[in-house]
Short mmCIF file of C-alpha atoms (C1' of nucleotides) in Angstrom, two decimals:
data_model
loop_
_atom_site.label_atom_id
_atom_site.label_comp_id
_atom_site.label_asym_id
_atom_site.label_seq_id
_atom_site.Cartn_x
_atom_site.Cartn_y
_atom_site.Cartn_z
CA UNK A 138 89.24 44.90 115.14
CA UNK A 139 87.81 47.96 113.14
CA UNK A 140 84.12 48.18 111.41
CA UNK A 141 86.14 47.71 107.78
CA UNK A 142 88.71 45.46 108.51
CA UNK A 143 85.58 43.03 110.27
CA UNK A 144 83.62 43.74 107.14
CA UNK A 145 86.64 43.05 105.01
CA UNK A 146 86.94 39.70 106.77
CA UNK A 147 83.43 38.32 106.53
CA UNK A 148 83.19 39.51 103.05
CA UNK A 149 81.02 42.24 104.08
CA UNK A 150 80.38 46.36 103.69
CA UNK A 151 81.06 48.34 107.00
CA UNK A 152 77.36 49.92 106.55
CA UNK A 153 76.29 45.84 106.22
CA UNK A 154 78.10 45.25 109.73
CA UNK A 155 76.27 48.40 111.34
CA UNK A 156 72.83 47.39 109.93
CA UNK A 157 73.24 43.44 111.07
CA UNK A 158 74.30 45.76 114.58
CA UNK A 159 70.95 47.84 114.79
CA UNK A 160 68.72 44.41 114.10
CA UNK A 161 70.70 42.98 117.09
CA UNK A 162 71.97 40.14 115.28
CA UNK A 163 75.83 41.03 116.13
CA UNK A 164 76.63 44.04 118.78
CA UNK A 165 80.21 44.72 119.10
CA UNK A 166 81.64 46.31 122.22
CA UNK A 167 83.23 50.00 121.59
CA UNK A 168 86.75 51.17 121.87
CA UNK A 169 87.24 54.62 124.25
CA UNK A 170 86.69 56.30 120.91
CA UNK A 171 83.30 55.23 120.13
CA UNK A 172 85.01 53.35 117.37
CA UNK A 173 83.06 49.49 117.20
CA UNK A 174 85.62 47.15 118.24
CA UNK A 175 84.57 43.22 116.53
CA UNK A 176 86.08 40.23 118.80
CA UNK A 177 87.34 37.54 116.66
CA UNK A 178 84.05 35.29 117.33
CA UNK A 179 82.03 38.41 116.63
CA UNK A 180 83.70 38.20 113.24
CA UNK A 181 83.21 34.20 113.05
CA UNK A 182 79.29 35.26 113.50
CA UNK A 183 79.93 37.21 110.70
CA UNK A 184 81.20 35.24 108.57
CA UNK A 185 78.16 32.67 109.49
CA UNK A 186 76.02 35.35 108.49
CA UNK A 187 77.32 36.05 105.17
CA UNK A 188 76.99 32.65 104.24
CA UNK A 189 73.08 32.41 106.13
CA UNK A 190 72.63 35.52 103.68
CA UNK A 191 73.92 34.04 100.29
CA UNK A 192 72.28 30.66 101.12
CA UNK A 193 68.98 32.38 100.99
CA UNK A 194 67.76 33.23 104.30
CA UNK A 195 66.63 36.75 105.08
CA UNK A 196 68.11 38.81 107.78
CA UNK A 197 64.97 37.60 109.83
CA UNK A 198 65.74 34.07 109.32
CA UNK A 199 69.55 34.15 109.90
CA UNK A 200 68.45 35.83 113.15
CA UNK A 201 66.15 32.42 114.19
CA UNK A 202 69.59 30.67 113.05
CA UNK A 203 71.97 32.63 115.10
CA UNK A 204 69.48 31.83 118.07
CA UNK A 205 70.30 28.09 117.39
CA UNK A 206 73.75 28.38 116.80
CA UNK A 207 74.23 29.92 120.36
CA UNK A 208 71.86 27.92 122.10
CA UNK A 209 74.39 24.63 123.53
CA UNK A 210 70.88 22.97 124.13
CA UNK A 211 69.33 23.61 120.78
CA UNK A 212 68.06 20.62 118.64
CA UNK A 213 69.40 20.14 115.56
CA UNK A 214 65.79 19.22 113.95
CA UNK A 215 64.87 22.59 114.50
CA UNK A 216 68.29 24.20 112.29
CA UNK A 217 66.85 21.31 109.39
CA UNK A 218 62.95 22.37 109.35
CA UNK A 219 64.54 25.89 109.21
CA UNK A 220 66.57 24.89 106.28
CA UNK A 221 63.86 22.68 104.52
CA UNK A 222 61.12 25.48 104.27
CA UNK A 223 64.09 27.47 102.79
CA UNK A 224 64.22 24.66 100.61
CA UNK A 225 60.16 25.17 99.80
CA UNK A 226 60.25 28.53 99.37
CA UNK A 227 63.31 28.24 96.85
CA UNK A 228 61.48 25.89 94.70
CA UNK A 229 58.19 27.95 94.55
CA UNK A 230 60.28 30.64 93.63
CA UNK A 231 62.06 28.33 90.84
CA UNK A 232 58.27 27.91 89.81
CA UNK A 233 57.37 31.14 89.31
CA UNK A 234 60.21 32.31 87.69
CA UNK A 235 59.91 28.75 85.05
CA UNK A 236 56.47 29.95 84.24
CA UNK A 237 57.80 33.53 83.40
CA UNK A 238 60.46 32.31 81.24
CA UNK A 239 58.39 30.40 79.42
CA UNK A 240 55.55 32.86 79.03
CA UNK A 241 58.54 34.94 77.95
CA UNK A 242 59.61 32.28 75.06
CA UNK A 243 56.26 32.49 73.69
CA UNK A 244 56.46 36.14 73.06
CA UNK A 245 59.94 36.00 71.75
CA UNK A 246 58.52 33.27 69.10
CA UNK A 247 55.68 34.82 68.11
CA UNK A 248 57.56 38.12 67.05
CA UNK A 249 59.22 38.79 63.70
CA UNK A 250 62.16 40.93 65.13
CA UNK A 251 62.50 42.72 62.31
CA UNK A 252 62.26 46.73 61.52
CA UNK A 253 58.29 46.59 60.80
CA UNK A 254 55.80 48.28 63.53
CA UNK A 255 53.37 44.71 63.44
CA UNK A 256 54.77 43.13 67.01
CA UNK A 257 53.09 39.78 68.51
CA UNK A 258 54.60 40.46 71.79
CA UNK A 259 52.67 43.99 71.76
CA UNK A 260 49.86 42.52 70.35
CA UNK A 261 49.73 39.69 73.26
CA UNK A 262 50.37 42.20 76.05
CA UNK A 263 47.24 44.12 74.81
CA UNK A 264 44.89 41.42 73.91
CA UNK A 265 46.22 38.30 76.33
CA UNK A 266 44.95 35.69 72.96
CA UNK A 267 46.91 32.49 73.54
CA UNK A 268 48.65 33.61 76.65
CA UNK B 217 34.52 54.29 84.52
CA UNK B 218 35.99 54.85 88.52
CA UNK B 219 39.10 54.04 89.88
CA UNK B 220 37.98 50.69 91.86
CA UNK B 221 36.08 49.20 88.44
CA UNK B 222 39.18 50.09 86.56
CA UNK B 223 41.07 48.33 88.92
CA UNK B 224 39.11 44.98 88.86
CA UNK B 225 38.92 44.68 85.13
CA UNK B 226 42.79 44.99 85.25
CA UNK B 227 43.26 42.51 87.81
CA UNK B 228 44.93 45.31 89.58
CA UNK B 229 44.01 47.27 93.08
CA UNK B 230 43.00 50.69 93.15
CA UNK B 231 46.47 51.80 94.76
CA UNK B 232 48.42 50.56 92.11
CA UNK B 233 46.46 52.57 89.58
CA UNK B 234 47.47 55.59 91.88
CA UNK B 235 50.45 54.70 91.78
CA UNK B 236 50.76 54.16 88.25
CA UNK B 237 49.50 57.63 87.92
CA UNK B 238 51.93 59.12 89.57
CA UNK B 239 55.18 57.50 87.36
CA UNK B 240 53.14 58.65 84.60
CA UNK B 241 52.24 55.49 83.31
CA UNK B 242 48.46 56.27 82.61
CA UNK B 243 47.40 59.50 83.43
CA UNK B 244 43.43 58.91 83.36
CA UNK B 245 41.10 62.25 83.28
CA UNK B 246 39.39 63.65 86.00
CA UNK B 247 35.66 63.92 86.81
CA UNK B 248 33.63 67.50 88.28
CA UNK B 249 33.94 66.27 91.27
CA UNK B 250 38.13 65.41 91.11
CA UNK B 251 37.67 61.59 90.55
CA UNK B 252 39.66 59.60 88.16
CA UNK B 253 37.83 58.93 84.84
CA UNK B 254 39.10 55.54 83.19
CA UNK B 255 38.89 55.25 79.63
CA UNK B 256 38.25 52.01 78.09
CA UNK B 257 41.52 52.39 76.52
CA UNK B 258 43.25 53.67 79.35
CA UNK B 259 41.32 50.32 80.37
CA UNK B 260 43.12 48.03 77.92
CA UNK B 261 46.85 49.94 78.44
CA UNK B 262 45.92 48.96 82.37
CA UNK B 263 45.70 44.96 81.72
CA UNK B 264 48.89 45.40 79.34
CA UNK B 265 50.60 46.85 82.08
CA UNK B 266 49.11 43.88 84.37
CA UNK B 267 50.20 40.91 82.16
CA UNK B 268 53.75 42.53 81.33
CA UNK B 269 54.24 42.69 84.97
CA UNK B 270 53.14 39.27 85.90
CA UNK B 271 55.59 38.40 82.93
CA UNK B 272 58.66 39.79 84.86
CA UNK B 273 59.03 43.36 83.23
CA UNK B 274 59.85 45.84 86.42
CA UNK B 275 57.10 49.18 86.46
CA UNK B 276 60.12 51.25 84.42
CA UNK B 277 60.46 48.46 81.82
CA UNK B 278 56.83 48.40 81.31
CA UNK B 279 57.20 51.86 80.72
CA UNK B 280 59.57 51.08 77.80
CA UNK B 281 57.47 48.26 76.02
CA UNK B 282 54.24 51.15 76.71
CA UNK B 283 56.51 53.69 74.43
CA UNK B 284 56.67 51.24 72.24
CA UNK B 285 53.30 49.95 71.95
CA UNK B 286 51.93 53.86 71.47
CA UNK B 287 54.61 54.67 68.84
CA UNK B 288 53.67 53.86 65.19
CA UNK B 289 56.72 53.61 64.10
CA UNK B 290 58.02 51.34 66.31
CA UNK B 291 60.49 48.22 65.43
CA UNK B 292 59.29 44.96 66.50
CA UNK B 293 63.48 44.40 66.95
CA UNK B 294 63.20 47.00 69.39
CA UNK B 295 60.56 45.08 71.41
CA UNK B 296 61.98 41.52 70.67
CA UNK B 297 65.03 42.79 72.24
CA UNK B 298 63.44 44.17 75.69
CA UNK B 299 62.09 40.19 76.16
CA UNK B 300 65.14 38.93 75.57
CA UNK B 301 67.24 40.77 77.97
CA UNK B 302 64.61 40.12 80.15
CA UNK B 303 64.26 36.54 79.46
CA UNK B 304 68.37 36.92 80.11
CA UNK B 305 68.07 37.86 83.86
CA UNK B 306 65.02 35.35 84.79
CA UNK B 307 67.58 33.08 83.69
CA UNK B 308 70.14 34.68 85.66
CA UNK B 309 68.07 34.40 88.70
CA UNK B 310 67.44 30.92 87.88
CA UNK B 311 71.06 30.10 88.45
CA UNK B 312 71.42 31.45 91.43
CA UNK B 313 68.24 29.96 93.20
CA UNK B 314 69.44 26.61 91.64
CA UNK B 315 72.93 27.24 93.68
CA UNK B 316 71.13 28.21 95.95
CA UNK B 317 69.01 25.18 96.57
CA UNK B 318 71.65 22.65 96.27
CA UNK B 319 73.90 24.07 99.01
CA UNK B 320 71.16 24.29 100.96
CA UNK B 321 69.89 20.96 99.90
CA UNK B 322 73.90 19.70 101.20
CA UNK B 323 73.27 21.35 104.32
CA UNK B 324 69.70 19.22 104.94
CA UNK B 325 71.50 16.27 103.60
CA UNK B 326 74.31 16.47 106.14
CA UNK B 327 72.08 17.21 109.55
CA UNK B 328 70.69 14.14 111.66
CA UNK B 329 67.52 15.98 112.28
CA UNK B 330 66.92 14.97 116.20
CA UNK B 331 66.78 16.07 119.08
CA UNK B 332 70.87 16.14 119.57
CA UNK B 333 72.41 19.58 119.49
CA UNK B 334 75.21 18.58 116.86
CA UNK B 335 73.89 20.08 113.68
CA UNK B 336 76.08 19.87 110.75
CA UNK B 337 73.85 22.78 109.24
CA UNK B 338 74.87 25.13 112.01
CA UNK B 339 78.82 23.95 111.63
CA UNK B 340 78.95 24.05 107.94
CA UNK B 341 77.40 27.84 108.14
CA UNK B 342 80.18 28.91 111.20
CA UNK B 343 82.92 26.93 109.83
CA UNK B 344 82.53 26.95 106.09
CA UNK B 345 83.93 23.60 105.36
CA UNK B 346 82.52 21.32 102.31
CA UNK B 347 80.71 24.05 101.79
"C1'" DG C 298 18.57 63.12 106.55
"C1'" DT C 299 21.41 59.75 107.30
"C1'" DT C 300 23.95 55.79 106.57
"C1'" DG C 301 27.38 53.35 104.15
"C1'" DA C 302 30.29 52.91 100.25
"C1'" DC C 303 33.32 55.17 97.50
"C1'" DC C 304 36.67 58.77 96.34
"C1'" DT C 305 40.59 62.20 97.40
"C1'" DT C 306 45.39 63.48 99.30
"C1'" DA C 307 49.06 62.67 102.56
"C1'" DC C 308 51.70 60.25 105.50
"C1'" DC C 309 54.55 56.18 107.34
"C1'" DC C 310 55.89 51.19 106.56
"C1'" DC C 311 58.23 46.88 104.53
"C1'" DC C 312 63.79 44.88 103.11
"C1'" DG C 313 68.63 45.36 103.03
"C1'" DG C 314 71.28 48.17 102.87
"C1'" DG C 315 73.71 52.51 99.48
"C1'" DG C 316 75.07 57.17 99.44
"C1'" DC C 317 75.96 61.42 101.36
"C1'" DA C 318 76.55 65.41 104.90
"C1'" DG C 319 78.78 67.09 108.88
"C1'" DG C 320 81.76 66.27 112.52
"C1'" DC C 321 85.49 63.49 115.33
"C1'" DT C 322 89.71 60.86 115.64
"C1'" DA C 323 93.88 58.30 114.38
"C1'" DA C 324 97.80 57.52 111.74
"C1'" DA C 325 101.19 58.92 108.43
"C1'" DA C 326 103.80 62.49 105.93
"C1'" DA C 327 106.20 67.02 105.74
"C1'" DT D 118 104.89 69.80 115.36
"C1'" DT D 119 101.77 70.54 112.05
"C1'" DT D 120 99.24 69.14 108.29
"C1'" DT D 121 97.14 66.03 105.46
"C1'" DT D 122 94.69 62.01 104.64
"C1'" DA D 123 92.14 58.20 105.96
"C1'" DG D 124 88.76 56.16 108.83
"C1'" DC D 125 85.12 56.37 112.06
"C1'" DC D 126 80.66 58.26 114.02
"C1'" DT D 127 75.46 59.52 113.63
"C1'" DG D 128 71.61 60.83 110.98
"C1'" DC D 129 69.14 61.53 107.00
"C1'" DC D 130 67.04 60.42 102.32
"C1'" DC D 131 66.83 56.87 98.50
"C1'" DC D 132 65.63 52.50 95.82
"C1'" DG D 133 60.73 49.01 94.18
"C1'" DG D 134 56.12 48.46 94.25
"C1'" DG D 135 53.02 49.36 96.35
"C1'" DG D 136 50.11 48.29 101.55
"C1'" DG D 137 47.87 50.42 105.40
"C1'" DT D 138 45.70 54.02 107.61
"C1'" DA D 139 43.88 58.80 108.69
"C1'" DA D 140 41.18 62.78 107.75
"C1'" DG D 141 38.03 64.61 104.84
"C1'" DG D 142 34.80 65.17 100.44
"C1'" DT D 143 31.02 62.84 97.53
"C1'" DC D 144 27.49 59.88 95.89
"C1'" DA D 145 23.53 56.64 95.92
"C1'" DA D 146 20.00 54.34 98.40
"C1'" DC D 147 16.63 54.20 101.90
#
DNA sequence: GTTGACCTTACCCCCGGGGCAGGCTAAAAA
DNA sequence: TTTTTAGCCTGCCCCGGGGGTAAGGTCAAC
């Protein structure tokens, strides 16, 4: 199978397929033509990727997964710790982005909104009171 | 005052002042002797800068609420606006780390954790089902 | 005078690709 | 058959927001 019609099936871009190819996470064989030619499991990896990817894990982590999926001795213990610290590093993330919304609320309050220059947002971002 | 005193009474580092610089956020003077001369003003618009940042405003939207905080004239609309757009995608990105966490949180769920190589985590992500 | 701390510019690096240039190749239309 | 169009190839620069480092100039203290 082609570069786009792979891509096309794992819900990818053909420029995705060749990066995830030059990180070593999937390298196709190549037609006579230089063309990359994707086995159907190469595109089932890709598919696995795609999902790795929107789940949360970075290329670097959907590598460590990939290992696991292809190892037949693998523990499946090790696939869960990688998912839980995903897990972690969600939630601080959900943290951090809480505190900014609600830092963000507090400016939005404070400020009239209206067509006069006097702005408690502007004012707070210069003097930090009661940040 | 120098670049690396500057720096700490922003809570910044001397390389983002540089940088700073050079997208024409705050263009401080120059000494004799080619160092950068900080302003106590160009002092205060440097911990502006910091808090709007650590409030979730990218460098080029700082730029925007910095026009606005220099103009006179200004709207406080015009600024109310900016944080809620901005309050708009945090929440945005809240979503998706909350979808985020629960499928992965159905992927821990589902996986044994031991030392067997069957790993539901590692199915769900080639095969896609329940997912 | 010399040492160490600070400053300068300039370069490459991170992630996860996007976009484009220039050149082949394959398939479809005339 | 020829031409057009579509798809593929590699290689390069770009994004944010700086971090790290190198090579060199400067300043203050001892």
């Amino acid at each position: 199978m082609n570069i786009s019609q792979a891509a096309k099936q794992a819900g990818l871009t053909s420029k995705a397929l060749r990066y995830y190819e030059s990180v070593s996470l999937v390298i196709p064989g190549r037609n006579p033509n230089g063309y990359r030619e994707y086995s159907p499991a190469e595109v089932e990896t890709l598919r696995f990727i795609q999902r790795a990817r929107s789940s949360g894990f970075s290329v670097e982590e959907v590598g460590e997964l990939l290992q696991l999926y292809r190892n037949p001795a693998r523990r499946s213990h090790d696939a869960k710790l990688l998912v839980r610290e995903k897990i972690e590093q969600v939630e601080e993330q959900l943290r951090n982005l809480k505190e900014m919304r609600s830092n963000l609320r507090a400016l939005a309050d404070a400020c009239a909104g209206d067509d006069s220059p006097h702005c408690a947002i502007l004012d707070q971002l210069a003097g930090g009171e009661s940040r």
